[in-house]
PDB file of C-alpha atoms in Angstrom:
ATOM      1  CA  MET R   1     119.532  52.665 115.538  1.00  0.00           C
ATOM      2  CA  LYS R   2     116.816  52.773 118.163  1.00  0.00           C
ATOM      3  CA  ARG R   3     117.885  54.423 121.417  1.00  0.00           C
ATOM      4  CA  LYS R   4     117.531  50.859 123.040  1.00  0.00           C
ATOM      5  CA  HIS R   5     120.214  49.573 120.913  1.00  0.00           C
ATOM      6  CA  GLN R   6     121.985  52.889 121.464  1.00  0.00           C
ATOM      7  CA  ARG R   7     122.238  52.194 125.385  1.00  0.00           C
ATOM      8  CA  ILE R   8     123.476  48.580 124.776  1.00  0.00           C
ATOM      9  CA  LEU R   9     126.185  49.841 122.759  1.00  0.00           C
ATOM     10  CA  GLU R  10     127.064  52.462 125.427  1.00  0.00           C
ATOM     11  CA  ARG R  11     127.200  49.790 128.238  1.00  0.00           C
ATOM     12  CA  VAL R  12     129.388  47.486 125.681  1.00  0.00           C
ATOM     13  CA  PHE R  13     131.829  50.357 125.377  1.00  0.00           C
ATOM     14  CA  ALA R  14     131.535  51.424 129.569  1.00  0.00           C
ATOM     15  CA  ARG R  15     134.486  51.177 131.437  1.00  0.00           C
ATOM     16  CA  PRO R  16     135.006  49.461 133.593  1.00  0.00           C
ATOM     17  CA  VAL R  17     133.842  46.446 131.412  1.00  0.00           C
ATOM     18  CA  SER R  18     130.385  45.447 132.554  1.00  0.00           C
ATOM     19  CA  ALA R  19     129.327  41.664 133.524  1.00  0.00           C
ATOM     20  CA  THR R  20     125.374  42.418 133.562  1.00  0.00           C
ATOM     21  CA  ILE R  21     124.837  42.853 129.814  1.00  0.00           C
ATOM     22  CA  ARG R  22     122.290  40.175 128.954  1.00  0.00           C
ATOM     23  CA  TRP R  23     123.201  38.340 126.099  1.00  0.00           C
ATOM     24  CA  ALA R  24     119.835  38.778 124.241  1.00  0.00           C
ATOM     25  CA  ASP R  25     120.483  42.426 124.076  1.00  0.00           C
ATOM     26  CA  ILE R  26     123.849  41.918 122.682  1.00  0.00           C
ATOM     27  CA  GLU R  27     121.980  39.974 119.916  1.00  0.00           C
ATOM     28  CA  ALA R  28     119.429  42.712 119.433  1.00  0.00           C
ATOM     29  CA  LEU R  29     122.028  44.875 119.020  1.00  0.00           C
ATOM     30  CA  PHE R  30     123.915  42.682 116.339  1.00  0.00           C
ATOM     31  CA  LEU R  31     120.390  42.809 114.491  1.00  0.00           C
ATOM     32  CA  ALA R  32     120.144  46.215 114.392  1.00  0.00           C
ATOM     33  CA  LEU R  33     123.462  46.520 112.847  1.00  0.00           C
ATOM     34  CA  GLY R  34     122.447  44.201 110.253  1.00  0.00           C
ATOM     35  CA  ALA R  35     123.727  40.833 111.528  1.00  0.00           C
ATOM     36  CA  GLU R  36     122.559  37.563 110.425  1.00  0.00           C
ATOM     37  CA  PHE R  37     122.652  34.466 112.737  1.00  0.00           C
ATOM     38  CA  MET R  38     123.192  30.610 112.514  1.00  0.00           C
ATOM     39  CA  GLU R  39     122.900  28.074 115.264  1.00  0.00           C
ATOM     40  CA  ARG R  40     125.626  26.275 115.693  1.00  0.00           C
ATOM     41  CA  GLU R  41     126.412  22.950 117.791  1.00  0.00           C
ATOM     42  CA  GLY R  42     125.616  23.208 121.673  1.00  0.00           C
ATOM     43  CA  SER R  43     125.026  26.887 122.649  1.00  0.00           C
ATOM     44  CA  ARG R  44     127.329  28.552 120.224  1.00  0.00           C
ATOM     45  CA  ILE R  45     126.019  31.137 117.322  1.00  0.00           C
ATOM     46  CA  GLU R  46     127.353  32.054 114.288  1.00  0.00           C
ATOM     47  CA  VAL R  47     127.108  35.986 113.723  1.00  0.00           C
ATOM     48  CA  PHE R  48     127.814  37.004 110.029  1.00  0.00           C
ATOM     49  CA  LEU R  49     128.325  40.989 110.192  1.00  0.00           C
ATOM     50  CA  PHE R  50     131.091  43.332 108.799  1.00  0.00           C
ATOM     51  CA  GLU R  51     131.487  40.710 105.858  1.00  0.00           C
ATOM     52  CA  ARG R  52     133.155  38.569 108.646  1.00  0.00           C
ATOM     53  CA  VAL R  53     131.860  35.336 110.539  1.00  0.00           C
ATOM     54  CA  ARG R  54     132.412  35.419 114.379  1.00  0.00           C
ATOM     55  CA  VAL R  55     131.000  32.434 116.606  1.00  0.00           C
ATOM     56  CA  PHE R  56     130.049  33.412 120.182  1.00  0.00           C
ATOM     57  CA  HIS R  57     128.847  31.026 122.904  1.00  0.00           C
ATOM     58  CA  ARG R  58     125.596  31.718 124.428  1.00  0.00           C
ATOM     59  CA  LEU R  59     126.114  31.436 128.266  1.00  0.00           C
ATOM     60  CA  HIS R  60     123.872  29.530 130.405  1.00  0.00           C
ATOM     61  CA  PRO R  61     122.350  29.265 133.205  1.00  0.00           C
ATOM     62  CA  SER R  62     122.617  32.756 133.502  1.00  0.00           C
ATOM     63  CA  PRO R  63     121.305  35.432 130.820  1.00  0.00           C
ATOM     64  CA  ASP R  64     124.226  37.708 131.089  1.00  0.00           C
ATOM     65  CA  THR R  65     127.421  38.060 129.142  1.00  0.00           C
ATOM     66  CA  ASN R  66     130.591  37.498 130.872  1.00  0.00           C
ATOM     67  CA  LYS R  67     133.291  40.324 130.891  1.00  0.00           C
ATOM     68  CA  GLY R  68     135.619  38.475 128.456  1.00  0.00           C
ATOM     69  CA  ALA R  69     132.823  38.157 125.784  1.00  0.00           C
ATOM     70  CA  VAL R  70     132.067  42.011 126.425  1.00  0.00           C
ATOM     71  CA  ALA R  71     135.435  43.015 125.788  1.00  0.00           C
ATOM     72  CA  SER R  72     135.728  41.042 122.703  1.00  0.00           C
ATOM     73  CA  ILE R  73     132.539  42.298 121.172  1.00  0.00           C
ATOM     74  CA  ARG R  74     133.693  45.923 121.982  1.00  0.00           C
ATOM     75  CA  LYS R  75     137.059  45.252 120.135  1.00  0.00           C
ATOM     76  CA  TRP R  76     135.287  43.835 117.195  1.00  0.00           C
ATOM     77  CA  LEU R  77     132.848  46.616 117.168  1.00  0.00           C
ATOM     78  CA  GLU R  78     135.820  48.952 117.232  1.00  0.00           C
ATOM     79  CA  GLU R  79     137.829  47.376 114.422  1.00  0.00           C
ATOM     80  CA  ASN R  80     134.529  48.067 112.131  1.00  0.00           C
ATOM     81  CA  GLY R  81     133.969  51.643 113.000  1.00  0.00           C
ATOM     82  CA  VAL R  82     131.047  51.070 115.281  1.00  0.00           C
ATOM     83  CA  LYS R  83     131.400  53.410 118.368  1.00  0.00           C
ATOM     84  CA  PRO R  84     128.535  54.948 120.763  1.00  0.00           C
TER      85      PRO R  84
END
């Protein structure tokens, strides 16, 4: 994993939960972990990672991910053994 992705992972696991992580950085982290994406209706994106499918909503107009989504992503990564 590149240093950039490691920094994003550290921000996802930071306490308190950050609300300033750009969604594009989250997607880059997923790609580094081997994810595949499929566009869904509206601004939803399907992420296939860890032999599972999760659907996320790309936030707009802000490029930043909200705290609830970051917490959900952190939990999903933890459940699958990914830690900073």
